[in-house]
Amino acid sequence: MGTRLQRSSSTFTHALSTASLDNTPKPAHNASNHNISEARSEFESILGKDPSSISHHPPSLKAHSSTEWSTSPTPRTASLILYPTSTQHVSEILKICHRRFIPVTPFTGGTSFDGALAATRGGICLDLSRMDKIVAIHARDLDAVVQAGVKWDALNKELLPTGLFFPVDPGPSAAIGGMIATNCSGTNAYRYGTMKDWVLSCTVVLADGTIVKTRHRPRKSSAGYDLTRLIVGSSGTLGVVTEAAVKLTAFPQNLQVVLVTFPSLKEAVDSVVELVQQGQQLEAMELLDPQGMQAIDASRTTKRRWRAEVTMFFKFGGATGVVAEQVRAVEEVTARYGRESWEVAQGKEDVEDLWSGRKQALMSALAQRPNPTDRFVTSDVAVPISRLAEIIGECHEMIEKSGFWGSVIGHVGDGNFHLAIFYPPDRAAEAQRIIDNTHKRGVEMEGTVTGEHGIGVQLRDALEMELGDAAIGMMRKVRLPLSTRDAYGRTESVYSLWVLDGRDRVTTPLPPIVALGVIGWVREG
């Protein structure tokens, strides 16, 4: 712990326990056309020459770096998309990139937010979507081994005959690799926790192609550093996850859904706070404001019509008696907070129909673009639950004053909510101020700027605001030896990171991103 590491022949030393940005060398990348062209022949020796294995199709390159819900701050894209199908493929590809200093941006489901897909350094995009094999299901051990490209909903479909399921449920089409990278969650987080709680081990390929397995499949271990937890939530900046062992649990029985409407957001959130303080372990507690409910109704993606009112979606599961008792508790609490309506699902089909409304909320909101040229931005703040009503109220005030179309969608059982805004291009700075103020208030309330989406490129300033220089410096120190060819200070880094290289600043339609640097790995969820 106290060893002093210093390389006298370099101005960059490892004498300190943290690494400041000013004393960190700028990574040396080579994403030139000549270098990529020469590397392509090497990639072809691994993947073959079939165009389906290596692509330079411009629309595909763009779609792999920027989406409607996660725009890139730069028009730059990767030069090639590679489609490996095995851990060994990934290892051989990264050895080439490491030797040639080619930036790498992995990709799985493409559902990330906050500029997470942006290939700001060019290079290659490593698309793991074809690594979609469920390697093994160990039903008696309550776990499964899957490749990084497996989608969580596809895994659950395969698990149906076993009576088990994987409970982490972000947006549809999110894949395990990106879910691990962001430590994502979803509507089930209040009951089941986040991705970190469901990953037993990972197979990770490091920058130089080294393959590491962080653990076997034990439910507990004190064997050295917990490398699995280090990888989960690292946004892919420490290596590429190619395979994981994930925990499973019994699918909840006697599922029930209740819809409750309230006169205002405050009463809705306050009722949830009381239920949490009572220790009620519901499956989920989700909030939509009137704008969100109107969007679901307008989308016609469900079988029913929806009223544009403040609405809580409560989901229950378990033994019959437990569910009945929880429903009774929610009925009593919501009555005290002035609920306006109470609707209980009648049968399995009604349960699925009611809950589908909540799961369609974000995509429904995206379809409500007031004008074709309007842009979309969202936040992912999470705060201690006692401050939730306050911050959601402040967000609604900001939206009303701006005149933007905006909506609040909340995983309110765990204090996490999303503020979604559409804005015209000429009012980008105003929209960003609302998001920045939301981040600032979240941090002031001792919360976080991202509960489940990850940092991406767009939250670099916010990360520094939340954690401070020392914590960022510690992250930088942890990461540097894993991504450089000389752990003592040379700068030939294969990929870069929000905590590594703040010099890579890009001009965006929003205010310039200036704090922490570019991200070199894709995160999603």
PDB file of N, CA, C and O in Angstrom, residues 331-355:
ATOM      1  N   GLU A 331     -53.926   0.451  -0.539  1.00  0.00           N
ATOM      2  CA  GLU A 331     -55.256   1.074  -0.591  1.00  0.00           C
ATOM      3  C   GLU A 331     -55.434   2.056   0.559  1.00  0.00           C
ATOM      4  O   GLU A 331     -55.936   3.175   0.381  1.00  0.00           O
ATOM      5  N   GLU A 332     -55.003   1.666   1.752  1.00  0.00           N
ATOM      6  CA  GLU A 332     -55.138   2.529   2.922  1.00  0.00           C
ATOM      7  C   GLU A 332     -54.255   3.774   2.805  1.00  0.00           C
ATOM      8  O   GLU A 332     -54.696   4.895   3.079  1.00  0.00           O
ATOM      9  N   VAL A 333     -52.997   3.582   2.402  1.00  0.00           N
ATOM     10  CA  VAL A 333     -52.056   4.712   2.340  1.00  0.00           C
ATOM     11  C   VAL A 333     -52.474   5.696   1.255  1.00  0.00           C
ATOM     12  O   VAL A 333     -52.498   6.920   1.477  1.00  0.00           O
ATOM     13  N   THR A 334     -52.792   5.200   0.078  1.00  0.00           N
ATOM     14  CA  THR A 334     -53.156   6.112  -1.017  1.00  0.00           C
ATOM     15  C   THR A 334     -54.445   6.873  -0.716  1.00  0.00           C
ATOM     16  O   THR A 334     -54.611   8.018  -1.155  1.00  0.00           O
ATOM     17  N   ALA A 335     -55.341   6.241   0.043  1.00  0.00           N
ATOM     18  CA  ALA A 335     -56.570   6.951   0.431  1.00  0.00           C
ATOM     19  C   ALA A 335     -56.240   8.154   1.310  1.00  0.00           C
ATOM     20  O   ALA A 335     -56.851   9.223   1.188  1.00  0.00           O
ATOM     21  N   ARG A 336     -55.269   7.984   2.199  1.00  0.00           N
ATOM     22  CA  ARG A 336     -54.879   9.086   3.077  1.00  0.00           C
ATOM     23  C   ARG A 336     -54.275  10.243   2.297  1.00  0.00           C
ATOM     24  O   ARG A 336     -54.293  11.383   2.760  1.00  0.00           O
ATOM     25  N   TYR A 337     -53.726   9.955   1.140  1.00  0.00           N
ATOM     26  CA  TYR A 337     -53.105  11.012   0.336  1.00  0.00           C
ATOM     27  C   TYR A 337     -54.016  11.478  -0.800  1.00  0.00           C
ATOM     28  O   TYR A 337     -53.555  12.068  -1.769  1.00  0.00           O
ATOM     29  N   GLY A 338     -55.298  11.227  -0.663  1.00  0.00           N
ATOM     30  CA  GLY A 338     -56.287  11.832  -1.541  1.00  0.00           C
ATOM     31  C   GLY A 338     -56.364  11.263  -2.941  1.00  0.00           C
ATOM     32  O   GLY A 338     -56.606  12.004  -3.894  1.00  0.00           O
ATOM     33  N   ARG A 339     -56.156   9.962  -3.075  1.00  0.00           N
ATOM     34  CA  ARG A 339     -56.214   9.386  -4.425  1.00  0.00           C
ATOM     35  C   ARG A 339     -57.568   9.680  -5.073  1.00  0.00           C
ATOM     36  O   ARG A 339     -58.588   9.807  -4.404  1.00  0.00           O
ATOM     37  N   GLU A 340     -57.553   9.747  -6.399  1.00  0.00           N
ATOM     38  CA  GLU A 340     -58.777  10.063  -7.132  1.00  0.00           C
ATOM     39  C   GLU A 340     -59.424   8.843  -7.769  1.00  0.00           C
ATOM     40  O   GLU A 340     -60.628   8.837  -8.013  1.00  0.00           O
ATOM     41  N   SER A 341     -58.619   7.833  -8.082  1.00  0.00           N
ATOM     42  CA  SER A 341     -59.195   6.604  -8.642  1.00  0.00           C
ATOM     43  C   SER A 341     -58.348   5.410  -8.241  1.00  0.00           C
ATOM     44  O   SER A 341     -57.170   5.549  -7.897  1.00  0.00           O
ATOM     45  N   TRP A 342     -58.971   4.239  -8.295  1.00  0.00           N
ATOM     46  CA  TRP A 342     -58.318   2.988  -7.874  1.00  0.00           C
ATOM     47  C   TRP A 342     -58.795   1.895  -8.821  1.00  0.00           C
ATOM     48  O   TRP A 342     -59.977   1.618  -8.925  1.00  0.00           O
ATOM     49  N   GLU A 343     -57.857   1.286  -9.570  1.00  0.00           N
ATOM     50  CA  GLU A 343     -58.220   0.257 -10.538  1.00  0.00           C
ATOM     51  C   GLU A 343     -57.356  -0.975 -10.334  1.00  0.00           C
ATOM     52  O   GLU A 343     -56.129  -0.906 -10.427  1.00  0.00           O
ATOM     53  N   VAL A 344     -57.991  -2.117 -10.074  1.00  0.00           N
ATOM     54  CA  VAL A 344     -57.291  -3.373  -9.848  1.00  0.00           C
ATOM     55  C   VAL A 344     -57.423  -4.243 -11.093  1.00  0.00           C
ATOM     56  O   VAL A 344     -58.524  -4.386 -11.648  1.00  0.00           O
ATOM     57  N   ALA A 345     -56.315  -4.815 -11.554  1.00  0.00           N
ATOM     58  CA  ALA A 345     -56.347  -5.688 -12.728  1.00  0.00           C
ATOM     59  C   ALA A 345     -57.233  -6.897 -12.463  1.00  0.00           C
ATOM     60  O   ALA A 345     -57.206  -7.475 -11.381  1.00  0.00           O
ATOM     61  N   GLN A 346     -57.984  -7.282 -13.495  1.00  0.00           N
ATOM     62  CA  GLN A 346     -58.890  -8.420 -13.387  1.00  0.00           C
ATOM     63  C   GLN A 346     -58.373  -9.560 -14.264  1.00  0.00           C
ATOM     64  O   GLN A 346     -58.662  -9.632 -15.448  1.00  0.00           O
ATOM     65  N   GLY A 347     -57.559 -10.415 -13.689  1.00  0.00           N
ATOM     66  CA  GLY A 347     -57.033 -11.544 -14.434  1.00  0.00           C
ATOM     67  C   GLY A 347     -55.661 -11.279 -15.037  1.00  0.00           C
ATOM     68  O   GLY A 347     -55.183 -10.147 -15.113  1.00  0.00           O
ATOM     69  N   LYS A 348     -55.008 -12.369 -15.498  1.00  0.00           N
ATOM     70  CA  LYS A 348     -53.638 -12.310 -16.001  1.00  0.00           C
ATOM     71  C   LYS A 348     -53.499 -11.375 -17.192  1.00  0.00           C
ATOM     72  O   LYS A 348     -52.565 -10.578 -17.276  1.00  0.00           O
ATOM     73  N   GLU A 349     -54.436 -11.450 -18.140  1.00  0.00           N
ATOM     74  CA  GLU A 349     -54.343 -10.607 -19.329  1.00  0.00           C
ATOM     75  C   GLU A 349     -54.439  -9.131 -18.971  1.00  0.00           C
ATOM     76  O   GLU A 349     -53.727  -8.292 -19.529  1.00  0.00           O
ATOM     77  N   ASP A 350     -55.279  -8.809 -18.011  1.00  0.00           N
ATOM     78  CA  ASP A 350     -55.428  -7.423 -17.580  1.00  0.00           C
ATOM     79  C   ASP A 350     -54.166  -6.945 -16.866  1.00  0.00           C
ATOM     80  O   ASP A 350     -53.745  -5.786 -17.015  1.00  0.00           O
ATOM     81  N   VAL A 351     -53.535  -7.832 -16.089  1.00  0.00           N
ATOM     82  CA  VAL A 351     -52.273  -7.502 -15.426  1.00  0.00           C
ATOM     83  C   VAL A 351     -51.225  -7.115 -16.473  1.00  0.00           C
ATOM     84  O   VAL A 351     -50.543  -6.090 -16.360  1.00  0.00           O
ATOM     85  N   GLU A 352     -51.099  -7.940 -17.503  1.00  0.00           N
ATOM     86  CA  GLU A 352     -50.106  -7.678 -18.542  1.00  0.00           C
ATOM     87  C   GLU A 352     -50.425  -6.394 -19.302  1.00  0.00           C
ATOM     88  O   GLU A 352     -49.518  -5.627 -19.647  1.00  0.00           O
ATOM     89  N   ASP A 353     -51.706  -6.158 -19.557  1.00  0.00           N
ATOM     90  CA  ASP A 353     -52.098  -4.974 -20.308  1.00  0.00           C
ATOM     91  C   ASP A 353     -51.823  -3.697 -19.520  1.00  0.00           C
ATOM     92  O   ASP A 353     -51.296  -2.713 -20.060  1.00  0.00           O
ATOM     93  N   LEU A 354     -52.160  -3.714 -18.235  1.00  0.00           N
ATOM     94  CA  LEU A 354     -51.920  -2.536 -17.413  1.00  0.00           C
ATOM     95  C   LEU A 354     -50.427  -2.238 -17.292  1.00  0.00           C
ATOM     96  O   LEU A 354     -49.999  -1.086 -17.402  1.00  0.00           O
ATOM     97  N   TRP A 355     -49.644  -3.276 -17.061  1.00  0.00           N
ATOM     98  CA  TRP A 355     -48.214  -3.054 -16.872  1.00  0.00           C
ATOM     99  C   TRP A 355     -47.527  -2.677 -18.187  1.00  0.00           C
ATOM    100  O   TRP A 355     -46.515  -1.971 -18.187  1.00  0.00           O
TER     101      TRP A 355
END
